[in-house]
CSV table of C-alpha atoms and ligand atoms in Angstrom, one decimal:
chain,number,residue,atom,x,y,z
A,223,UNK,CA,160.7,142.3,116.0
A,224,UNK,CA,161.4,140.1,119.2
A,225,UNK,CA,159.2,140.9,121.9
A,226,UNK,CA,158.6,139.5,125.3
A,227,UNK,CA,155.8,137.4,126.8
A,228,UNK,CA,153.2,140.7,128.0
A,229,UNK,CA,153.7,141.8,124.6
A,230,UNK,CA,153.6,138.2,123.0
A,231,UNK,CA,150.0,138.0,125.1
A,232,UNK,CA,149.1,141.1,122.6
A,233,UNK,CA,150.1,141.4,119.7
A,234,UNK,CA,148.2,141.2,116.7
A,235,UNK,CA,147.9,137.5,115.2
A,236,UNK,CA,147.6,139.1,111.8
A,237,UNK,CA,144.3,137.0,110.9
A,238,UNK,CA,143.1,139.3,108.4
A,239,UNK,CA,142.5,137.6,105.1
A,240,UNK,CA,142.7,134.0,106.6
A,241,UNK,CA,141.5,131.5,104.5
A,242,UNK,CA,138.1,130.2,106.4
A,243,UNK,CA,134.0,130.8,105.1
A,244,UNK,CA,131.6,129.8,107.1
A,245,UNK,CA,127.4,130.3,106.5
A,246,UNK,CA,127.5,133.0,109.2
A,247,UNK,CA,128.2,136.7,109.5
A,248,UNK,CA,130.9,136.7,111.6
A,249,UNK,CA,131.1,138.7,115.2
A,250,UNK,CA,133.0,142.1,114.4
A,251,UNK,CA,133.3,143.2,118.3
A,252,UNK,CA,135.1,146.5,118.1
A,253,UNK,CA,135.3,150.1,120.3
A,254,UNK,CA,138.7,151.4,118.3
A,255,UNK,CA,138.7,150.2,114.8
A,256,UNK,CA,142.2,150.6,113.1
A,257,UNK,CA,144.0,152.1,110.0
A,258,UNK,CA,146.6,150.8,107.9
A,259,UNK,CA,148.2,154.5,107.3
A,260,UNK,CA,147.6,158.2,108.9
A,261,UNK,CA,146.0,159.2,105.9
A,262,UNK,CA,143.4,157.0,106.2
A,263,UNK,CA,143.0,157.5,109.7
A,264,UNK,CA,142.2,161.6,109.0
A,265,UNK,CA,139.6,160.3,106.7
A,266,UNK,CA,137.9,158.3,109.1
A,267,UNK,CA,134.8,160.6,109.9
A,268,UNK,CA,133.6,160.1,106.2
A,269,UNK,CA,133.2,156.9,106.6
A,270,UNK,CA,130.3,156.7,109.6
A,271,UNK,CA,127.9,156.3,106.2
A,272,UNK,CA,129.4,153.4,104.8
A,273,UNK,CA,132.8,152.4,105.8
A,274,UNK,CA,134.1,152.1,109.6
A,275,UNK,CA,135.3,154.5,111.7
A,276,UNK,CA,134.8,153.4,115.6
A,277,UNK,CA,132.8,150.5,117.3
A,278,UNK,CA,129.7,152.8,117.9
A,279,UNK,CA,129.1,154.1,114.1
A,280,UNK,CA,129.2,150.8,112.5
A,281,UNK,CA,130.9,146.9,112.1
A,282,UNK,CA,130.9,144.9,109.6
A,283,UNK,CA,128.6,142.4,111.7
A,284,UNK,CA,126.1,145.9,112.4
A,285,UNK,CA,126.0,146.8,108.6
A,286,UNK,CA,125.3,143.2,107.5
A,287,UNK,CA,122.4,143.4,110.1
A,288,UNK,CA,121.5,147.0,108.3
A,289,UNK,CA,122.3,144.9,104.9
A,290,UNK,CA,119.7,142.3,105.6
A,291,UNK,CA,116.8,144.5,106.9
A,292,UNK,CA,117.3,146.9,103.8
A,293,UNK,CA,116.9,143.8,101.3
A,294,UNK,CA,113.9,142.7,103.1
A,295,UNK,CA,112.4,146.0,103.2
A,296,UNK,CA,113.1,147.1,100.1
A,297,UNK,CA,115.1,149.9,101.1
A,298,UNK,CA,117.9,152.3,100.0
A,299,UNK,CA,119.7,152.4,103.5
A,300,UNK,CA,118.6,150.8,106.7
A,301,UNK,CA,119.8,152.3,110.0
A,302,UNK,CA,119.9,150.1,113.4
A,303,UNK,CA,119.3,151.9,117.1
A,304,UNK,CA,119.8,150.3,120.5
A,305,UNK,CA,115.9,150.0,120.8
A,306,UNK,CA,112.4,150.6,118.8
A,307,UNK,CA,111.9,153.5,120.9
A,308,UNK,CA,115.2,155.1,120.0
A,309,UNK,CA,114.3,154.9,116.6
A,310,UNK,CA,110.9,156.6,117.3
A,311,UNK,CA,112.3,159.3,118.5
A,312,UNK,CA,115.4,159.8,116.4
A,313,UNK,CA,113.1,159.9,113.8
A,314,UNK,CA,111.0,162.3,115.1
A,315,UNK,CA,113.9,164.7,116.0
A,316,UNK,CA,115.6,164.3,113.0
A,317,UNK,CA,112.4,165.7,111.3
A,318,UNK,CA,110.7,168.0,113.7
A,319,UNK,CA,111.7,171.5,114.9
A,320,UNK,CA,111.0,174.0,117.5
A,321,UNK,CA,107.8,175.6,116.8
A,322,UNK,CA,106.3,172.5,114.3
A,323,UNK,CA,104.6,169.5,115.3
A,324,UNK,CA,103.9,165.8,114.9
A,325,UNK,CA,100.8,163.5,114.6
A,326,UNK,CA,100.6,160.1,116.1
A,327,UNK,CA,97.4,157.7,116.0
A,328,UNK,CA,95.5,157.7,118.9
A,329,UNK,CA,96.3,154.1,119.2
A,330,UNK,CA,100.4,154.7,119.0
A,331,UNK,CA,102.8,152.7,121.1
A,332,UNK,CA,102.1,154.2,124.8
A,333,UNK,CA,105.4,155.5,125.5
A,334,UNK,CA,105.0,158.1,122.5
A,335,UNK,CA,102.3,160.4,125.0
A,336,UNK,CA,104.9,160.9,127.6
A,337,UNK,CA,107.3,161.3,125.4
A,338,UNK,CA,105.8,163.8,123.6
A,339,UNK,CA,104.4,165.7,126.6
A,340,UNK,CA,107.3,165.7,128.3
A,341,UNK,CA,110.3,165.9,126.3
A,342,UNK,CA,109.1,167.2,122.8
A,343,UNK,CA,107.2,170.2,124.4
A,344,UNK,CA,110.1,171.3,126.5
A,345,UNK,CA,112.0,171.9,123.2
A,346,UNK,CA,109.0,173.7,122.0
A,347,UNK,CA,107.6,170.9,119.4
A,348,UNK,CA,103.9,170.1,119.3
A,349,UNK,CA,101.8,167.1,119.5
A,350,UNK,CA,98.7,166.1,118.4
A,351,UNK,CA,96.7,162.9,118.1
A,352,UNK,CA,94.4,161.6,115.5
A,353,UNK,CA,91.7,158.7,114.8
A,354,UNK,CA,94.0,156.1,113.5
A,355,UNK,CA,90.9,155.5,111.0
A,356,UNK,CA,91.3,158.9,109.7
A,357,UNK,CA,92.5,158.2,106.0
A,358,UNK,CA,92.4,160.6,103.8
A,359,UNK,CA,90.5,162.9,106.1
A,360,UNK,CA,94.3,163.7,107.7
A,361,UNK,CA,94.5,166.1,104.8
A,362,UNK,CA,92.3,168.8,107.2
A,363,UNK,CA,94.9,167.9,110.2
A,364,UNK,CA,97.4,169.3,108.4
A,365,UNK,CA,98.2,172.9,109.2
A,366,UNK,CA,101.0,174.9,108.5
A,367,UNK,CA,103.1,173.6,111.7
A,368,UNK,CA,103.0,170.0,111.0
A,369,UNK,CA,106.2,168.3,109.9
A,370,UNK,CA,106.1,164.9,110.5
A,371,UNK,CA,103.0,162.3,111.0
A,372,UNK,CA,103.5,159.0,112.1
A,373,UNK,CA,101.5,155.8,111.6
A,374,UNK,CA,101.1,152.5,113.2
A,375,UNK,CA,98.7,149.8,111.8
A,376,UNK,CA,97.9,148.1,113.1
A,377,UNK,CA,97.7,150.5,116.1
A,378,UNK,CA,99.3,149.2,119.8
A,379,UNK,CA,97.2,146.8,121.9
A,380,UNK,CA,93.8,148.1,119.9
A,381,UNK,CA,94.8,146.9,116.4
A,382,UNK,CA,93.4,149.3,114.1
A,383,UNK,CA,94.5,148.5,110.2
A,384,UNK,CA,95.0,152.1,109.3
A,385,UNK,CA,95.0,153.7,105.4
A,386,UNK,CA,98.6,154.2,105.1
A,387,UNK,CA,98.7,155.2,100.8
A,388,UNK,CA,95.5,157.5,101.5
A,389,UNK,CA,97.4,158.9,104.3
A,390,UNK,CA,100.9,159.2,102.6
A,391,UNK,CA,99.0,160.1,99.5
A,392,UNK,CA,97.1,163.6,101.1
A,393,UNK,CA,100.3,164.2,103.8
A,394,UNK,CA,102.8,164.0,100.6
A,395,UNK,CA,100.9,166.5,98.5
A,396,UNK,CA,101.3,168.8,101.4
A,397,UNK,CA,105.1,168.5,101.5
A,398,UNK,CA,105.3,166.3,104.7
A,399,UNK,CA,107.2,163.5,105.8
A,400,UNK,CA,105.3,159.8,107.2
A,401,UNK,CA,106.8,157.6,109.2
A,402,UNK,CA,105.3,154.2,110.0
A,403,UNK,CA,105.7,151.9,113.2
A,404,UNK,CA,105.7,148.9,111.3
A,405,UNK,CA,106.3,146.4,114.3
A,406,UNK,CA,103.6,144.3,114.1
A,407,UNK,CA,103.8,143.4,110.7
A,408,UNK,CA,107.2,142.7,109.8
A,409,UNK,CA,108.4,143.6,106.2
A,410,UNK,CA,107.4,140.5,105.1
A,411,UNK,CA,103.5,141.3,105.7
A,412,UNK,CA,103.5,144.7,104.8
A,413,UNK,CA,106.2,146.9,103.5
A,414,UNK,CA,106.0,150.5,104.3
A,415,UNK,CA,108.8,152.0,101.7
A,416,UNK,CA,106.8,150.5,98.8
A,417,UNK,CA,103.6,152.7,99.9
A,418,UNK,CA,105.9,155.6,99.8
A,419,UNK,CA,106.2,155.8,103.8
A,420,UNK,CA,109.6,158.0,104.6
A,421,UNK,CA,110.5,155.7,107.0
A,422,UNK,CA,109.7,152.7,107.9
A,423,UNK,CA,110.2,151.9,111.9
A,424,UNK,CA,111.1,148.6,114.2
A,425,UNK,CA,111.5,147.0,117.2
A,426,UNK,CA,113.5,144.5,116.3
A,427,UNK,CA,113.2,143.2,119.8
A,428,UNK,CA,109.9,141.5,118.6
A,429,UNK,CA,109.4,139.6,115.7
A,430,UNK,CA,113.0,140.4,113.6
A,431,UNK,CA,115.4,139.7,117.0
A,432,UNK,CA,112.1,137.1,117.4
A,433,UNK,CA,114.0,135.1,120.8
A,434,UNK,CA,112.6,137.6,123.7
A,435,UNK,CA,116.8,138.3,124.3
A,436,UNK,CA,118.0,141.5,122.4
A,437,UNK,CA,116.5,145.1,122.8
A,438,UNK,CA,116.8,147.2,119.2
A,439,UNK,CA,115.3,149.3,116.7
A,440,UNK,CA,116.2,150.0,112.9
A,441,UNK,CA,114.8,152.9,110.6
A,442,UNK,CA,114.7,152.1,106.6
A,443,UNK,CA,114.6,155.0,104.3
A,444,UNK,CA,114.1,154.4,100.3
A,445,UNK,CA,116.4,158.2,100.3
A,446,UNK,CA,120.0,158.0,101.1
A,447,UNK,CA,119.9,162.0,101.9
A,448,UNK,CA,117.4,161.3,104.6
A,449,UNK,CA,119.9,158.7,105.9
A,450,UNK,CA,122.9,160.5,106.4
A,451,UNK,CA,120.6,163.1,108.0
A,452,UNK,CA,119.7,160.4,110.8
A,453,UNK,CA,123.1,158.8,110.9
A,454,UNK,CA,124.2,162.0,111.7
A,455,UNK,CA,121.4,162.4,114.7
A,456,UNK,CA,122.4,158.9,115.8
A,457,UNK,CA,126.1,159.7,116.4
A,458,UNK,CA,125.0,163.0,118.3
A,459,UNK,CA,122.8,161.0,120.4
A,460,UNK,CA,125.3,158.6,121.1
A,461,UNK,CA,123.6,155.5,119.4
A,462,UNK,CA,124.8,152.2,118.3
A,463,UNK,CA,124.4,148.4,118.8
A,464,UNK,CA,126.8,145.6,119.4
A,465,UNK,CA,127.6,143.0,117.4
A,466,UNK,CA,126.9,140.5,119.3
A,467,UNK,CA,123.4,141.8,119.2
A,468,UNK,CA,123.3,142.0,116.0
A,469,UNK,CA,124.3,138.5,115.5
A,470,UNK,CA,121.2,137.4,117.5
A,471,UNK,CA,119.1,139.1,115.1
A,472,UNK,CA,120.9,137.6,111.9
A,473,UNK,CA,120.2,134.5,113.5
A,474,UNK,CA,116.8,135.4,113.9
A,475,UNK,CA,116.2,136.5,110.7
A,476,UNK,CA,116.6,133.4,109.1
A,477,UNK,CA,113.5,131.8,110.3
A,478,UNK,CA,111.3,135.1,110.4
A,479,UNK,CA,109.3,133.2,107.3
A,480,UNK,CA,108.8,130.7,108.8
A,481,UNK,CA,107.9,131.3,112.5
A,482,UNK,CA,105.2,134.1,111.0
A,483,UNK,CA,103.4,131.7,108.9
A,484,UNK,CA,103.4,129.3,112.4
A,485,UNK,CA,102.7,132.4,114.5
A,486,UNK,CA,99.9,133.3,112.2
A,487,UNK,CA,98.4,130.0,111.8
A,488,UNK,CA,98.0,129.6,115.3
A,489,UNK,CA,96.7,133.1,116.4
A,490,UNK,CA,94.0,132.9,114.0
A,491,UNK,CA,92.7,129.6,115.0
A,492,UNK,CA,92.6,130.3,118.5
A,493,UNK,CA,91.5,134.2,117.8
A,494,UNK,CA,88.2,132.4,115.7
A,495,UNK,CA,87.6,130.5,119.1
A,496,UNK,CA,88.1,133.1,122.0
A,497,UNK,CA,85.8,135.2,119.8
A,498,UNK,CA,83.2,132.5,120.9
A,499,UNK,CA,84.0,132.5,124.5
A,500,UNK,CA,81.3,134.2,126.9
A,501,UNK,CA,83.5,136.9,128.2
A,502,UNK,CA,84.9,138.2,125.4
A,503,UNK,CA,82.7,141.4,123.7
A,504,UNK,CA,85.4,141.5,120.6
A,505,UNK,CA,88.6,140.2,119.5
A,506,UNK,CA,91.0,142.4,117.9
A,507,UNK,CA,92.9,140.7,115.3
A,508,UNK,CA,93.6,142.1,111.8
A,509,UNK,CA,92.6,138.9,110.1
A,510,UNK,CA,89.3,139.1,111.5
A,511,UNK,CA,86.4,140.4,109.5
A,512,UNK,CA,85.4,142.4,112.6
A,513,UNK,CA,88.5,144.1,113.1
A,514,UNK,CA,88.4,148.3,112.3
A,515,UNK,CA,90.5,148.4,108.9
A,516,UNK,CA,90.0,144.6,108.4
A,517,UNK,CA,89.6,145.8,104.4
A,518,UNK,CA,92.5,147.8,104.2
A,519,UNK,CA,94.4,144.6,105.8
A,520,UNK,CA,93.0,142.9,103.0
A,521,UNK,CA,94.0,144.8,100.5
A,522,UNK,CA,97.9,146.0,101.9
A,523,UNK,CA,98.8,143.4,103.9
A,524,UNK,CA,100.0,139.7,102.6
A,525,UNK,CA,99.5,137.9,105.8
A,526,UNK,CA,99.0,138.2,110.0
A,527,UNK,CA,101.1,137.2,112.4
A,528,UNK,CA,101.3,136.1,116.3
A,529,UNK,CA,99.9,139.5,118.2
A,530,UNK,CA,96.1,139.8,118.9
A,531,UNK,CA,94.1,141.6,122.0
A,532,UNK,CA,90.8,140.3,123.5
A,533,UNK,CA,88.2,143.0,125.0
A,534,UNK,CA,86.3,141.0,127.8
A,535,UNK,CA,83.7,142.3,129.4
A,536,UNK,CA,84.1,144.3,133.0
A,537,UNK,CA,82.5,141.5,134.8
A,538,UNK,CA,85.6,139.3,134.0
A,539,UNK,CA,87.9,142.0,135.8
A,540,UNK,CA,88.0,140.9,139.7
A,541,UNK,CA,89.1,136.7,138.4
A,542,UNK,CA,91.2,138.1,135.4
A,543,UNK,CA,94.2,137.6,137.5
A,544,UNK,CA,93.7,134.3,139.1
A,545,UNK,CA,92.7,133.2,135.3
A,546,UNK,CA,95.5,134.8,133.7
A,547,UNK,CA,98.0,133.0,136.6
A,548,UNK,CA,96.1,129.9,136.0
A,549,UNK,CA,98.2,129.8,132.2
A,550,UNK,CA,101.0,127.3,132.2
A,551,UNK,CA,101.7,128.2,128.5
A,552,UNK,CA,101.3,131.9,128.2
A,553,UNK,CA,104.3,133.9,130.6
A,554,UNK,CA,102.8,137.1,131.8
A,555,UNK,CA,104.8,140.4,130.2
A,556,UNK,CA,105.0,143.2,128.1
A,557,UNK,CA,106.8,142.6,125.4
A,558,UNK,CA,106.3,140.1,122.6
A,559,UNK,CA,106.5,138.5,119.4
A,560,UNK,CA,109.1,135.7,120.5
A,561,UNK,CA,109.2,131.6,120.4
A,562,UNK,CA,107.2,131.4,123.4
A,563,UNK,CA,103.6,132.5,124.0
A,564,UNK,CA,103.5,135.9,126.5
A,565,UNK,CA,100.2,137.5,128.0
A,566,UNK,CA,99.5,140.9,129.2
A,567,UNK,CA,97.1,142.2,131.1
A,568,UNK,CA,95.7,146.2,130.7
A,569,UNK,CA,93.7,146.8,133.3
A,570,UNK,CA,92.2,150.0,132.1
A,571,UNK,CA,91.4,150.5,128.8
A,572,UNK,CA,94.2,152.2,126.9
A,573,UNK,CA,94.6,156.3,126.8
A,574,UNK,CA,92.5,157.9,124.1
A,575,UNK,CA,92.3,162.0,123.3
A,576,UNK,CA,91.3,162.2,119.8
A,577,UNK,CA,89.0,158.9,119.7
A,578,UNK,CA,86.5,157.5,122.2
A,579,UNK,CA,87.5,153.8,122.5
A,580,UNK,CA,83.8,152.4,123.3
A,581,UNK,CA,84.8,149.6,126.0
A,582,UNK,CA,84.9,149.3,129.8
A,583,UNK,CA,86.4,146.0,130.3
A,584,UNK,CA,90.2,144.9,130.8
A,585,UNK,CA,91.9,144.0,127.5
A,586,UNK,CA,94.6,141.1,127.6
A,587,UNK,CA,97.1,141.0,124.4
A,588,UNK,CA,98.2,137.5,123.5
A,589,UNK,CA,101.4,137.1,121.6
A,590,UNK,CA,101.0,133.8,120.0
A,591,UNK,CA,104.3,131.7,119.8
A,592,UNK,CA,105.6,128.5,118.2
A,593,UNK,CA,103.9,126.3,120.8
A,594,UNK,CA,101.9,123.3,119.8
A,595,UNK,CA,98.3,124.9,118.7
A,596,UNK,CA,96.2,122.1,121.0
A,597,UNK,CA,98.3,123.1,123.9
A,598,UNK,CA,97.6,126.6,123.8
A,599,UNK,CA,94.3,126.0,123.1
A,600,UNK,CA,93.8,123.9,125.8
A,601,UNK,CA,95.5,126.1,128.1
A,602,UNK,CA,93.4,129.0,127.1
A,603,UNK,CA,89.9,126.8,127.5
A,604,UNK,CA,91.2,126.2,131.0
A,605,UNK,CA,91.3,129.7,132.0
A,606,UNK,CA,88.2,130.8,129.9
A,607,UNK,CA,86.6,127.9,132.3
A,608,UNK,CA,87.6,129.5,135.4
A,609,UNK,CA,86.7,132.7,134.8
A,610,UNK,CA,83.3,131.7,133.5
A,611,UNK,CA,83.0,129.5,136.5
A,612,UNK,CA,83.9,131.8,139.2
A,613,UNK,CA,81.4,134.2,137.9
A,614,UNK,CA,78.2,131.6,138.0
A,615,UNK,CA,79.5,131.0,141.9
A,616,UNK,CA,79.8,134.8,142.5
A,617,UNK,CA,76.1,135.1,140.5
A,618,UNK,CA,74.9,131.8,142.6
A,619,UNK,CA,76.5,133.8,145.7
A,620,UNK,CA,74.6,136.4,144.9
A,621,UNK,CA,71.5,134.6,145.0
A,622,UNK,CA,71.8,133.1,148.3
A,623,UNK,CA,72.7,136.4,149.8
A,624,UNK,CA,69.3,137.8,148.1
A,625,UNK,CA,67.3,135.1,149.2
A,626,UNK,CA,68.5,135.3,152.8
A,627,UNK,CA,67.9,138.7,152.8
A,628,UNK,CA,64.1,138.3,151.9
B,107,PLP,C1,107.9,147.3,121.6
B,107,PLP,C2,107.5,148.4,120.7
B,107,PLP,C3,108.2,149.6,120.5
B,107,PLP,C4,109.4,149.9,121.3
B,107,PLP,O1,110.4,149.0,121.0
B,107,PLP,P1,111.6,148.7,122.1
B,107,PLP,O2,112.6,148.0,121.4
B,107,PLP,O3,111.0,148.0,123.2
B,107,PLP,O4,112.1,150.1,122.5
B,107,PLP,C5,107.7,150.5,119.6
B,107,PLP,N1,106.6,150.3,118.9
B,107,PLP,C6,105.9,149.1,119.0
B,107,PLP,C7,104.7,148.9,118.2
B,107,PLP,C8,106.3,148.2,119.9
B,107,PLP,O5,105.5,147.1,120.1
């Protein structure tokens, strides 16, 4: 029909099926996604699991993100969240009842203990924690409440390499579900779904999104039943990402091989060579023969990658700061597993209630980017330096002091 210029600014171009590939997922933005006939409209609720039905359940640029993961990891159905937290605890409420309860590491992610003290036990679900080097000896943790138990290895800031088949292996014969926080190594160094793990957990805001710029999770499941279960949870929670987003971490994906093996080859140089340095009392790095679980790393894993934590001894604390400033490579913050190299400082060693974690000192995580190796090295030496030589003037201060005192 004719229609005026207001309408002429609006009306649909009739694209579809133009005649155009390019290498790239296209963006799909979309809140109301549209039907060629009423039937098919009525019919739109089925298709949250596979097909599209509004902006929030799913776009074509949002399922080729799912598409990807699932390849990489192996998995029937992959699910994407608005952040790695999100799909912690969609996970865990999609699994855990009133009256049961869930096991975490002692080392897990640190936003799980408030979490589960203060949202899980108002509904009247249970946690507990465990030594992350607990193996097979989970089997005796497992009482008649327990419904879900999580993993991460290696664990948050403290890297423990945990024994994911013993522990699927003993929680599996008891009829319970794992879930594993598999963050840190990416599906391309260790894939959770071929050890049997229920579900295997991201933050895609580290290594997968791997740019620093997009916040999301994903959940991979090798059952399709146990999707739909959580697809379900995610639309009653209100979940879903943009495509935009989801572009980024397309994009991203593409050079995940590669930046690992970069990301790796760098942390473990410089991880060998801060082990050396005189305030460090241990390194924690998976790849190093001294790391709790090294073995199991061995044995599971098929590579490392960027993420390692120093312990340094307490006297390092009061010049940590002016050290850790002193880095014109490393950008102090939380988060990691992006181009650039980030720092963060724990002041206090981390929380422990199942484990005692035998160090005083502050702990510093590195996240070791695409930078040139020398540089970073030479940028850590530097602040190494000044700590070590702010504590021989503090020492010599405290010999003058002394001897003016005698
Ligand atoms: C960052 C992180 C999370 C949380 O992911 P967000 O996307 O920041 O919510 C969960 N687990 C681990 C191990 C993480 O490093």
């Amino acid at each position: 029909m004719d229609v005026r210029d207001a309408t002429l600014c609006l009306k649909s171009l009739g694209e579809d099926g133009i005649d155009f590939t390019s290498l790239t997922v296209p963006v799909n933005r979309a809140s109301t996604i549209v039907f060629p006939t009423v039937e098919e409209y009525q019919k739109r609720r089925q298709a949250i699991y596979d097909g599209y039905s509004y902006g929030l359940y799913g776009t074509p640029t949002s399922r080729a993100l799912e598409h990807r993961i699932a390849l990489i990891e192996g998995a029937a159905r992959t699910l994407v969240l608005p952040s790695g937290f999100a799909a912690i605890t969609l996970t865990t409420l999609a699994c855990v009842q009133t009256g049961q309860r869930v096991l975490f590491p002692d080392s897990t992610y640190d936003t799980v203990r408030p979490f589960a003290e203060q949202f899980l036990a108002g509904l009247g679900i249970c946690s507990s924690y465990y030594d992350p080097m607990i193996g097979a000896g989970i089997a005796d943790l497992l009482e008649e409440d327990v419904a879900l138990v999580w993993v991460e290895s290696p664990g948050s800031m403290t890297l423990e390499v945990q024994d994911v088949p013993a522990i699927v292996q003993a929680t599996h014969k008891r009829g319970i579900k794992v879930a594993a926080d598999n963050t840190w190594a990416t599906p391309l160094r260790f894939k959770p779904l071929a050890h049997q793990v229920d579900f295997s957990v991201y933050a895609i805001s580290k290594y997968l999104g791997g740019h620093s710029d997009v916040v999301m999770g994903s959940i991979s499941m090798s059952d399709p039943a146990l999707y739909r279960r959580l697809k379900d949870f995610s639309r009653y929670m209100g979940y879903g990402v943009s495509a935009d987003e989801s572009s980024l971490v397309l994009r991203g994906i593409e050079t995940l091989a590669i930046r690992l093996d970069r990301c790796e080859q760098t942390a473990l140089r410089l991880a060998r060579w801060v082990a050396e340095q005189s305030p460090v009392v241990e390194v924690r790095y998976p790849a190093l023969p001294t790391n709790p679980g090294h073995y199991i790393w061995k044995r599971d894993f098929s590579g490392g990658t960027g993420l390692f934590s120093i312990f340094l001894a307490p006297w390092a604390r009061p010049f940590l700061a002016e050290a850790v400033e002193s880095l014109e490579l490393f950008a102090i913050g939380a988060s990691w597993g992006g181009t650039r190299s980030v720092v963060a400082v724990l002041d206090r060693p981390p929380v422990r209630t199942a484990t005692v974690l035998a160090h005083e000192g502050p702990i510093i995580r590195l996240s070791i980017g695409l930078e040139d190796a020398e540089d970073l090295h030479a940028d850590l030496a530097r602040a190494f330096a000044l700590l070590k030589r702010r504590h021989d003037e503090e020492v010599a201060d405290d010999r003058a002091v002394q001897a003016t005192s005698l």
